[in-house]
Each structure stands twice: as C-alpha cells, then as structure tokens.
mmCIF file of C-alpha atoms in Angstrom:
data_model
loop_
_atom_site.group_PDB
_atom_site.id
_atom_site.type_symbol
_atom_site.label_atom_id
_atom_site.label_comp_id
_atom_site.label_asym_id
_atom_site.label_seq_id
_atom_site.Cartn_x
_atom_site.Cartn_y
_atom_site.Cartn_z
ATOM 1 C CA MET A 241 0.000 0.000 0.000
ATOM 2 C CA TYR A 242 1.234 3.465 -0.882
ATOM 3 C CA ARG A 243 -0.415 6.654 0.271
ATOM 4 C CA GLU A 244 0.591 10.313 0.138
ATOM 5 C CA ALA A 245 -1.455 13.402 0.918
ATOM 6 C CA ASN A 246 -0.550 17.031 0.468
ATOM 7 C CA SER A 247 -1.660 19.611 2.976
ATOM 8 C CA SER A 248 -3.235 21.954 0.443
ATOM 9 C CA GLU A 249 -6.329 19.733 0.498
ATOM 10 C CA SER A 250 -6.407 19.842 4.289
ATOM 11 C CA ALA A 251 -6.370 23.618 4.186
ATOM 12 C CA LYS A 252 -9.585 23.579 2.122
ATOM 13 C CA SER A 253 -11.430 21.311 4.534
ATOM 14 C CA GLY A 254 -12.339 24.144 6.881
ATOM 15 C CA ARG A 255 -10.678 22.769 9.982
ATOM 16 C CA SER A 256 -9.781 25.406 12.572
ATOM 17 C CA ARG A 257 -6.058 24.588 12.383
ATOM 18 C CA PRO A 258 -5.315 23.324 8.877
ATOM 19 C CA THR A 259 -2.321 21.054 8.415
ATOM 20 C CA ASP A 260 -0.341 22.708 5.719
ATOM 21 C CA PHE A 261 1.901 19.786 4.761
ATOM 22 C CA ARG A 262 1.176 16.110 5.213
ATOM 23 C CA SER A 263 2.808 13.038 3.740
ATOM 24 C CA ALA A 264 2.091 9.424 4.692
ATOM 25 C CA ILE A 265 3.896 6.583 2.917
ATOM 26 C CA HIS A 266 3.734 2.866 3.669
ATOM 27 C CA LEU A 267 5.574 0.324 1.562
ATOM 28 C CA PRO A 268 5.131 -3.329 2.563
ATOM 29 C CA THR A 269 8.129 -5.620 2.315
ATOM 30 C CA ARG A 270 7.345 -6.778 -1.221
ATOM 31 C CA GLN A 271 7.320 -3.141 -2.459
ATOM 32 C CA THR A 272 10.414 -1.731 -0.747
ATOM 33 C CA ASP A 273 12.190 -1.591 -4.105
ATOM 34 C CA ARG A 274 9.564 0.891 -5.352
ATOM 35 C CA THR A 275 11.220 4.008 -3.908
ATOM 36 C CA GLU A 276 10.644 5.796 -7.216
ATOM 37 C CA ASN A 277 7.066 6.228 -5.954
ATOM 38 C CA ILE A 278 8.351 8.353 -3.091
ATOM 39 C CA VAL A 279 10.387 10.568 -5.409
ATOM 40 C CA ARG A 280 7.395 10.957 -7.724
ATOM 41 C CA ALA A 281 5.127 11.917 -4.836
ATOM 42 C CA TRP A 282 7.540 14.618 -3.681
ATOM 43 C CA GLU A 283 8.252 15.984 -7.167
ATOM 44 C CA GLY A 284 7.844 19.756 -7.316
ATOM 45 C CA GLY A 285 7.299 20.039 -3.550
ATOM 46 C CA PRO A 286 9.503 21.108 -0.631
ATOM 47 C CA LEU A 287 11.084 17.623 -0.391
ATOM 48 C CA ALA A 288 12.030 17.479 -4.075
ATOM 49 C CA HIS A 289 15.730 17.880 -3.170
ATOM 50 C CA LEU A 290 15.711 14.232 -1.962
ATOM 51 C CA ASN A 291 16.539 11.760 -4.731
ATOM 52 C CA ARG A 292 18.141 8.396 -5.556
ATOM 53 C CA LEU A 293 16.389 6.874 -2.568
ATOM 54 C CA ALA A 294 16.955 3.305 -1.404
ATOM 55 C CA ILE A 295 15.786 1.230 1.549
ATOM 56 C CA PRO A 296 18.888 -0.617 2.789
ATOM 57 C CA GLU A 297 18.875 -4.326 3.438
ATOM 58 C CA PRO A 298 18.046 -5.996 5.815
ATOM 59 C CA ASP A 299 15.750 -3.188 6.998
ATOM 60 C CA ALA A 300 13.657 -3.619 3.834
ATOM 61 C CA ARG A 301 12.334 -6.873 5.300
ATOM 62 C CA ASN A 302 10.282 -4.861 7.780
ATOM 63 C CA GLY A 303 8.673 -2.638 5.142
ATOM 64 C CA PHE A 304 8.975 1.130 5.132
ATOM 65 C CA ARG A 305 7.044 3.983 6.726
ATOM 66 C CA PHE A 306 7.408 7.719 6.323
ATOM 67 C CA LEU A 307 5.130 10.151 8.162
ATOM 68 C CA ALA A 308 5.403 13.942 7.976
ATOM 69 C CA ASN A 309 3.122 16.539 9.465
ATOM 70 C CA GLY A 310 3.562 20.295 9.705
ATOM 71 C CA HIS A 311 3.339 23.586 7.880
ATOM 72 C CA TYR A 312 4.431 24.794 4.476
ATOM 73 C CA PHE A 313 4.060 28.498 3.941
ATOM 74 C CA GLU A 314 5.240 30.333 0.855
ATOM 75 C CA ASN A 315 8.958 30.054 1.674
ATOM 76 C CA LEU A 316 9.131 28.091 4.921
ATOM 77 C CA LEU A 317 8.614 24.374 5.584
ATOM 78 C CA SER A 318 8.467 23.175 9.198
ATOM 79 C CA ILE A 319 7.505 19.523 9.696
ATOM 80 C CA SER A 320 7.889 16.672 12.179
ATOM 81 C CA VAL A 321 9.029 13.469 10.467
ATOM 82 C CA TYR A 322 9.135 9.782 11.320
ATOM 83 C CA CYS A 323 11.268 7.791 8.868
ATOM 84 C CA ASP A 324 12.338 4.171 8.669
ATOM 85 C CA SER A 325 15.738 3.227 7.283
ATOM 86 C CA LEU A 326 16.456 5.221 4.122
ATOM 87 C CA SER A 327 19.497 6.308 2.119
ATOM 88 C CA GLY A 328 19.829 8.688 -0.785
ATOM 89 C CA ILE A 329 21.092 12.084 -1.875
ATOM 90 C CA SER A 330 19.963 15.473 -0.634
ATOM 91 C CA GLY A 331 20.499 18.171 -3.252
ATOM 92 C CA ASP A 332 21.457 18.013 -6.898
ATOM 93 C CA ASP A 333 23.636 21.077 -7.633
ATOM 94 C CA ARG A 334 20.637 23.305 -8.329
ATOM 95 C CA GLU A 335 20.107 26.880 -7.204
ATOM 96 C CA GLN A 336 16.565 25.998 -6.152
ATOM 97 C CA ASP A 337 17.748 23.320 -3.702
ATOM 98 C CA PRO A 338 17.027 24.633 -0.191
ATOM 99 C CA VAL A 339 18.917 25.199 3.018
ATOM 100 C CA VAL A 340 17.749 22.427 5.356
ATOM 101 C CA ALA A 341 17.867 22.082 9.133
ATOM 102 C CA ASP A 342 17.459 18.617 10.658
ATOM 103 C CA LEU A 343 16.932 18.390 14.424
ATOM 104 C CA VAL A 344 17.049 14.715 15.448
ATOM 105 C CA THR A 345 15.012 13.612 18.458
ATOM 106 C CA ALA A 346 15.365 9.828 18.028
ATOM 107 C CA GLY A 347 17.563 7.602 15.869
ATOM 108 C CA LYS A 348 20.457 8.973 13.805
ATOM 109 C CA ILE A 349 21.186 10.548 10.412
ATOM 110 C CA LEU A 350 24.574 10.493 8.681
ATOM 111 C CA PHE A 351 25.300 13.257 6.151
ATOM 112 C CA THR A 352 28.363 13.200 3.879
ATOM 113 C CA SER A 353 29.520 15.660 1.220
ATOM 114 C CA ARG A 354 32.827 16.241 -0.525
ATOM 115 C CA HIS A 355 33.811 18.754 2.144
ATOM 116 C CA ALA A 356 32.282 17.600 5.425
ATOM 117 C CA SER A 357 30.499 14.838 7.281
ATOM 118 C CA HIS A 358 28.059 15.024 10.173
ATOM 119 C CA VAL A 359 26.576 12.371 12.427
ATOM 120 C CA VAL A 360 23.360 13.869 13.785
ATOM 121 C CA THR A 361 22.211 12.166 16.971
ATOM 122 C CA PRO A 362 19.337 13.065 19.315
ATOM 123 C CA GLY A 363 19.684 16.580 20.690
ATOM 124 C CA ARG A 364 21.726 17.890 17.752
ATOM 125 C CA ILE A 365 20.790 19.990 14.748
ATOM 126 C CA CYS A 366 22.509 20.057 11.349
ATOM 127 C CA ILE A 367 21.974 22.927 8.902
ATOM 128 C CA ARG A 368 23.080 22.263 5.318
ATOM 129 C CA ASP A 369 23.155 24.075 2.006
ATOM 130 C CA THR A 370 21.878 21.340 -0.325
ATOM 131 C CA LYS A 371 23.073 23.004 -3.512
ATOM 132 C CA ALA A 372 26.157 20.898 -2.806
ATOM 133 C CA SER A 373 24.713 17.377 -2.757
ATOM 134 C CA TRP A 374 24.904 15.300 0.416
ATOM 135 C CA ASP A 375 24.738 11.524 0.754
ATOM 136 C CA PHE A 376 22.556 10.597 3.694
ATOM 137 C CA TYR A 377 21.668 7.500 5.661
ATOM 138 C CA CYS A 378 18.769 7.504 8.112
ATOM 139 C CA GLU A 379 18.588 4.836 10.817
ATOM 140 C CA PRO A 380 15.333 2.910 11.293
ATOM 141 C CA ALA A 381 12.674 4.684 13.395
ATOM 142 C CA THR A 382 14.361 8.082 13.222
ATOM 143 C CA ARG A 383 12.361 11.120 14.325
ATOM 144 C CA VAL A 384 13.459 14.534 13.134
ATOM 145 C CA ARG A 385 12.192 18.088 12.947
ATOM 146 C CA VAL A 386 12.885 19.384 9.433
ATOM 147 C CA VAL A 387 12.926 23.060 8.474
ATOM 148 C CA THR A 388 13.729 24.266 4.945
ATOM 149 C CA LEU A 389 14.162 27.686 3.377
ATOM 150 C CA PRO A 390 15.051 28.760 -0.172
ATOM 151 C CA ARG A 391 18.821 29.146 -0.306
ATOM 152 C CA HIS A 392 18.650 32.553 -2.007
ATOM 153 C CA LEU A 393 17.008 33.960 1.129
ATOM 154 C CA VAL A 394 19.694 32.610 3.449
ATOM 155 C CA PHE A 395 22.657 33.561 1.282
ATOM 156 C CA SER A 396 21.439 36.883 -0.111
ATOM 157 C CA GLY A 397 22.727 38.749 2.934
ATOM 158 C CA ALA A 398 26.008 36.874 3.217
ATOM 159 C CA ALA A 399 29.218 38.817 3.664
ATOM 160 C CA GLY A 400 30.601 37.327 0.459
ATOM 161 C CA PRO A 401 31.274 33.969 -1.151
ATOM 162 C CA GLY A 402 34.502 33.529 0.767
ATOM 163 C CA SER A 403 32.638 33.482 4.066
ATOM 164 C CA VAL A 404 30.035 30.924 3.073
ATOM 165 C CA ASN A 405 30.021 27.786 5.207
ATOM 166 C CA GLY A 406 28.005 24.993 3.686
ATOM 167 C CA SER A 407 26.912 23.390 6.943
ATOM 168 C CA CYS A 408 27.010 23.528 10.691
ATOM 169 C CA LEU A 409 26.300 21.115 13.532
ATOM 170 C CA ALA A 410 25.151 22.311 16.952
ATOM 171 C CA ASP A 411 23.700 20.995 20.177
ATOM 172 C CA VAL A 412 20.143 21.779 21.198
ATOM 173 C CA SER A 413 21.546 23.431 24.338
ATOM 174 C CA THR A 414 23.174 26.316 22.422
ATOM 175 C CA PRO A 415 21.362 29.678 22.643
ATOM 176 C CA GLU A 416 20.818 29.900 18.878
ATOM 177 C CA VAL A 417 19.182 26.473 18.679
ATOM 178 C CA ARG A 418 17.015 27.101 21.748
ATOM 179 C CA PHE A 419 15.866 30.368 20.162
ATOM 180 C CA LEU A 420 15.125 28.578 16.880
ATOM 181 C CA LEU A 421 13.036 25.937 18.676
ATOM 182 C CA ASN A 422 11.091 28.595 20.569
ATOM 183 C CA PHE A 423 10.477 30.373 17.276
ATOM 184 C CA LEU A 424 9.201 27.200 15.595
ATOM 185 C CA GLU A 425 6.909 26.541 18.541
ATOM 186 C CA ALA A 426 5.517 30.052 18.147
ATOM 187 C CA ILE A 427 4.859 29.322 14.451
ATOM 188 C CA GLU A 428 2.891 26.194 15.405
ATOM 189 C CA LYS A 429 0.751 28.145 17.875
ATOM 190 C CA SER A 430 0.026 30.959 15.418
ATOM 191 C CA SER A 431 -0.416 28.836 12.269
ATOM 192 C CA ASP A 432 -4.022 29.983 11.780
ATOM 193 C CA ASP A 433 -2.962 33.635 11.718
ATOM 194 C CA LEU A 434 -0.098 32.842 9.359
ATOM 195 C CA HIS A 435 -2.447 31.124 6.929
ATOM 196 C CA ARG A 436 -4.606 34.222 6.795
ATOM 197 C CA SER A 437 -1.815 36.752 6.340
ATOM 198 C CA ALA A 438 0.807 36.799 3.573
ATOM 199 C CA SER A 439 2.723 39.529 5.409
ATOM 200 C CA ALA A 440 2.850 37.406 8.575
ATOM 201 C CA GLN A 441 4.190 34.481 6.520
ATOM 202 C CA ALA A 442 6.887 36.743 5.083
ATOM 203 C CA LEU A 443 7.852 37.920 8.573
ATOM 204 C CA ALA A 444 8.096 34.314 9.795
ATOM 205 C CA ALA A 445 10.322 33.380 6.839
ATOM 206 C CA ASP A 446 12.498 36.467 7.412
ATOM 207 C CA ALA A 447 12.953 35.638 11.099
ATOM 208 C CA CYS A 448 13.892 32.026 10.345
ATOM 209 C CA THR A 449 16.236 33.202 7.587
ATOM 210 C CA ALA A 450 18.048 35.451 10.070
ATOM 211 C CA LEU A 451 18.493 32.521 12.472
ATOM 212 C CA PHE A 452 19.857 30.224 9.747
ATOM 213 C CA SER A 453 22.205 32.916 8.465
ATOM 214 C CA GLY A 454 23.443 33.679 11.967
ATOM 215 C CA MET A 455 24.311 30.045 12.579
ATOM 216 C CA LEU A 456 25.971 29.541 9.176
ATOM 217 C CA PHE A 457 27.884 32.818 9.084
ATOM 218 C CA GLY A 458 28.221 33.705 12.755
ATOM 219 C CA ARG A 459 29.648 31.880 15.734
ATOM 220 C CA HIS A 460 29.512 28.476 13.990
ATOM 221 C CA ALA A 461 31.659 29.572 11.044
ATOM 222 C CA SER A 462 34.088 26.688 11.670
ATOM 223 C CA ALA A 463 31.479 24.118 12.643
ATOM 224 C CA SER A 464 31.727 22.041 9.463
ATOM 225 C CA GLN A 465 34.319 19.935 11.245
ATOM 226 C CA ASP A 466 31.699 19.056 13.898
ATOM 227 C CA HIS A 467 33.693 20.494 16.830
ATOM 228 C CA PRO A 468 35.146 23.959 17.538
ATOM 229 C CA ASP A 469 38.235 22.735 19.388
ATOM 230 C CA ALA A 470 41.320 23.810 17.447
ATOM 231 C CA ALA A 471 43.239 20.592 18.165
ATOM 232 C CA VAL A 472 40.374 18.438 16.878
ATOM 233 C CA THR A 473 40.006 20.584 13.760
ATOM 234 C CA ALA A 474 43.739 20.363 13.042
ATOM 235 C CA ALA A 475 43.710 16.619 13.652
ATOM 236 C CA ARG A 476 40.775 16.069 11.315
ATOM 237 C CA ASN A 477 42.459 18.126 8.600
ATOM 238 C CA PHE A 478 45.581 15.978 8.933
ATOM 239 C CA ILE A 479 43.518 12.775 8.901
ATOM 240 C CA GLU A 480 41.702 13.834 5.727
ATOM 241 C CA LYS A 481 45.021 14.255 3.931
ATOM 242 C CA ASN A 482 46.352 10.883 5.095
ATOM 243 C CA LEU A 483 43.344 8.547 5.036
ATOM 244 C CA GLY A 484 45.067 6.294 2.510
ATOM 245 C CA SER A 485 48.193 5.887 4.624
ATOM 246 C CA ALA A 486 48.789 2.543 6.327
ATOM 247 C CA HIS A 487 50.807 4.335 9.020
ATOM 248 C CA LEU A 488 48.018 6.614 10.239
ATOM 249 C CA SER A 489 47.722 6.207 14.024
ATOM 250 C CA PRO A 490 46.674 8.315 17.037
ATOM 251 C CA ALA A 491 50.305 8.857 18.008
ATOM 252 C CA MET A 492 51.240 9.958 14.476
ATOM 253 C CA ILE A 493 48.270 12.343 14.346
ATOM 254 C CA ALA A 494 49.029 13.885 17.744
ATOM 255 C CA GLN A 495 52.692 14.350 16.813
ATOM 256 C CA ASN A 496 51.814 16.161 13.589
ATOM 257 C CA VAL A 497 49.191 18.346 15.290
ATOM 258 C CA GLY A 498 51.681 19.222 18.031
ATOM 259 C CA VAL A 499 49.683 18.192 21.111
ATOM 260 C CA PRO A 500 50.119 15.338 23.608
ATOM 261 C CA LEU A 501 48.266 12.173 22.606
ATOM 262 C CA ARG A 502 46.216 12.144 25.823
ATOM 263 C CA THR A 503 45.117 15.749 25.213
ATOM 264 C CA LEU A 504 43.994 14.912 21.684
ATOM 265 C CA GLN A 505 42.141 11.808 22.869
ATOM 266 C CA ARG A 506 40.347 13.871 25.518
ATOM 267 C CA SER A 507 39.386 16.511 22.929
ATOM 268 C CA PHE A 508 37.835 13.847 20.699
ATOM 269 C CA SER A 509 35.981 12.241 23.616
ATOM 270 C CA ASP A 510 34.363 15.615 24.374
ATOM 271 C CA SER A 511 32.585 15.285 21.001
ATOM 272 C CA ASP A 512 31.510 11.676 21.765
ATOM 273 C CA ASP A 513 34.068 10.270 19.336
ATOM 274 C CA THR A 514 37.477 8.627 19.305
ATOM 275 C CA ILE A 515 40.374 9.326 16.971
ATOM 276 C CA MET A 516 40.307 5.969 15.210
ATOM 277 C CA ALA A 517 36.491 5.822 15.099
ATOM 278 C CA PHE A 518 36.622 9.075 13.121
ATOM 279 C CA VAL A 519 39.373 7.659 10.860
ATOM 280 C CA ARG A 520 37.357 4.483 10.205
ATOM 281 C CA ARG A 521 34.160 6.438 9.510
ATOM 282 C CA ARG A 522 35.889 8.716 6.994
ATOM 283 C CA ARG A 523 37.509 5.726 5.285
ATOM 284 C CA LEU A 524 34.116 4.037 5.041
ATOM 285 C CA GLN A 525 32.588 7.196 3.597
ATOM 286 C CA ASN A 526 35.325 7.361 0.965
ATOM 287 C CA ALA A 527 34.814 3.673 0.194
ATOM 288 C CA HIS A 528 31.070 4.356 -0.125
ATOM 289 C CA ALA A 529 31.835 7.144 -2.606
ATOM 290 C CA ASP A 530 34.058 4.737 -4.597
ATOM 291 C CA LEU A 531 31.240 2.204 -4.791
ATOM 292 C CA ARG A 532 28.841 4.865 -6.073
ATOM 293 C CA ARG A 533 31.362 6.088 -8.632
ATOM 294 C CA LEU A 534 32.441 2.662 -9.925
ATOM 295 C CA GLY A 535 29.116 0.844 -9.697
ATOM 296 C CA GLY A 536 29.206 -2.625 -11.226
ATOM 297 C CA THR A 537 32.941 -2.341 -12.027
ATOM 298 C CA ALA A 538 33.864 -1.960 -8.348
ATOM 299 C CA ARG A 539 35.990 -4.660 -6.722
ATOM 300 C CA ILE A 540 35.228 -4.799 -3.010
ATOM 301 C CA SER A 541 38.585 -6.292 -2.022
ATOM 302 C CA GLU A 542 40.471 -3.538 -3.878
ATOM 303 C CA ILE A 543 38.400 -0.796 -2.251
ATOM 304 C CA ALA A 544 38.943 -2.379 1.177
ATOM 305 C CA ALA A 545 42.699 -2.401 0.615
ATOM 306 C CA ARG A 546 42.718 1.169 -0.752
ATOM 307 C CA TRP A 547 41.147 2.462 2.451
ATOM 308 C CA GLN A 548 43.370 0.403 4.742
ATOM 309 C CA PHE A 549 40.973 -2.246 6.005
ATOM 310 C CA ALA A 550 42.782 -5.392 7.101
ATOM 311 C CA ASP A 551 40.712 -7.599 4.800
ATOM 312 C CA ALA A 552 37.435 -7.659 2.884
ATOM 313 C CA SER A 553 35.459 -9.250 5.756
ATOM 314 C CA HIS A 554 36.624 -6.522 8.136
ATOM 315 C CA PHE A 555 35.535 -3.875 5.625
ATOM 316 C CA ILE A 556 32.168 -5.563 4.962
ATOM 317 C CA ARG A 557 31.350 -5.771 8.693
ATOM 318 C CA HIS A 558 32.049 -2.080 9.344
ATOM 319 C CA PHE A 559 30.348 -0.949 6.118
ATOM 320 C CA LYS A 560 27.168 -2.807 7.072
ATOM 321 C CA ALA A 561 27.241 -1.351 10.595
ATOM 322 C CA LEU A 562 27.359 2.191 9.186
ATOM 323 C CA TYR A 563 25.168 1.935 6.080
ATOM 324 C CA GLY A 564 22.780 -0.898 6.914
ATOM 325 C CA SER A 565 23.754 -3.171 4.029
ATOM 326 C CA THR A 566 26.804 -5.012 2.739
ATOM 327 C CA PRO A 567 28.853 -3.471 -0.099
ATOM 328 C CA ALA A 568 27.588 -6.224 -2.427
ATOM 329 C CA SER A 569 23.941 -5.457 -1.577
ATOM 330 C CA TYR A 570 24.605 -1.770 -2.086
ATOM 331 C CA LEU A 571 26.073 -2.445 -5.533
ATOM 332 C CA ARG A 572 23.098 -4.618 -6.500
ATOM 333 C CA ASN A 573 20.799 -1.786 -5.468
ATOM 334 C CA LEU A 574 22.769 0.657 -7.651
ATOM 335 C CA ASP A 575 22.573 -1.697 -10.605
ATOM 336 C CA GLY A 576 18.821 -1.833 -10.209
ATOM 337 C CA ARG A 577 18.448 1.967 -10.436
ATOM 338 C CA GLY A 578 21.346 3.048 -12.552
ATOM 339 C CA THR A 579 24.687 4.101 -11.177
ATOM 340 C CA PRO A 580 24.666 7.652 -9.721
ATOM 341 C CA GLU A 581 26.876 10.151 -11.386
#
C-alpha cells in the first residue's frame, strides 16, 4: 500500500487549524524496491531535493514507513518526520535546492559531502546548504524536525562567497538552537494567523532566515568539522590528507598536530568520538563514494585495501554497521536503479 497526501487539500477542509503539509507513505516488504514512488510523490514540492532513494537491506524486510506533518508556507517548511531506514542524496547542484535544518530527536542521520560529514544524533541539529549534494543515511525509526528555506534567502545577505560555510552542527543546548526551537513553537501556535496573512508568513520566513544565516555565518563559522576545538580541527584536517596511509595512528596524528596524545584523545571524547572511530568512519565514507562512482565495475577487495581495512570481511562488517547493508547489496541496489553520477 502506498499513500501520500498534500496539505493543500487539508487547508480547504475548513478545519480550525489546517495542516499545511502532510505526507504518509507505507511500503510493505514486497514493495520496498519501489522508492521511485516516493520521489514521484515529492516531485515539485519542498522535499524534491531528496533523490536516488533506497531502503537498505536488511531493513527492507520490515517494510517502510514515512510520516510527515507540519506547515508549508510560501517560503518556509516546518515539519515533524518519522522515517524508517532510508538512504539517498539530498540536493542536486541546483540553485533551487534549499537550506535544510534537521533536528534529530530519536535515531540517527549520517550526512556526507565532498567537504564535510556530520553524524546527527538526538539533541543535535545540522543545517546544510543542499546546492552541494549530500549523501545521507537515516537509521530505522528516526524522528526529526525538518525546516527548509530557499537558499537565495539565506545567502542573499552573506558577507561574500569567501565566508560561506556549507553546513554547521550544533547541540540543542546552544542559545541559537534554543531560540530557533522557541520560534518554531511560536509558528505552530500561530499557524491559523499565518495562513490568513501573507505579510505574517513573510515575517516568519524572514525571522527564520536570520536565524539560519546567523548560525551559518556567525559563531559556527568553523562548525563544518563538527567540533570547535582547534586541536580536533587540526587533527581532522591531517587525517583527511592521510586517510590512505597505512601508518596513520593516534600517536602519528598527535605528533603532527603538536599536542600530547592524551590531550587529543580527551578533545575527541568531548565530542563523543574517538580518533580511530573518526578515521574508520571517513575511510568508510570514501569507500562508499568509490562504490557509487564505480558501480558494477567496483571490486570490493580492492576498495577495502585502498582504504586500509585489514581484509574484505573486516571492511564488509564495518560498512554494514554504518550503512545498513553489505557493499555487495549496495552495488546490486545501484545496478537496479542506474549508477549515480
């Protein structure tokens, strides 16, 4: 069974508080390869930046559910989402692709681009410019508050292209995020008034735009590395340049950054990570990108060796833990839909 409903019909029903955006999708197990239905349902709407969707194995055995409920004004989407396991791409190098904020309340979402990666866990918010496409993987039973704005609104007041930061990650405890949540709650409470007034909708979009811009261009200007600590940022930069090295180790990284190993380990633990967990995750993300690029010509053992996994079984185990399917299953899924560019 597949069902999707847009909120514009709800607005005409005369209810006192019309739901402005609504989407309900249920794919039973035998139809979990029909993700093109989801893309078609979202075509032309505020979720049209999501594409190349796939339901990873073995999660597909449990079917798939997606539920979204919220408000979509002229320029501002604010919805609460429940989503089962799903992977795909957010953004497609188009000017009309939005700036998106994802506040996770349950589960986990992994975002990866050419320039940054973010693991968004409960209590954290990630804001991304989707003009640069992002691979994403959503854990089963993830709940997230999603807010989108047209990118031209967010970037029109930027200080200049050199200052643009394509993403930021922040905790819900930061003042900016608390203010954003209070603002979204106010939108929910005044949705009736917003529906009746175009000027009120414009004011709401302007206020949200200012918050997004402040987080992307203000105090979180270096947040694309997930943590503001200078030692962690320097370490991650060094790791990125040496991911293919068989000699990469915590001691080597600390020596090149110029801090004691214990200090660097403590800095990583403050961001709920470890040095080698970050190294492994970035190697897996690069291996994932290789699989996408090579498609059916990819050799799993060669990719495992390229990214310094001890053997193919070691690589397969960690890849499945992060992406929800084995590399071979992922390649079969690509072959079924055409290899992404």
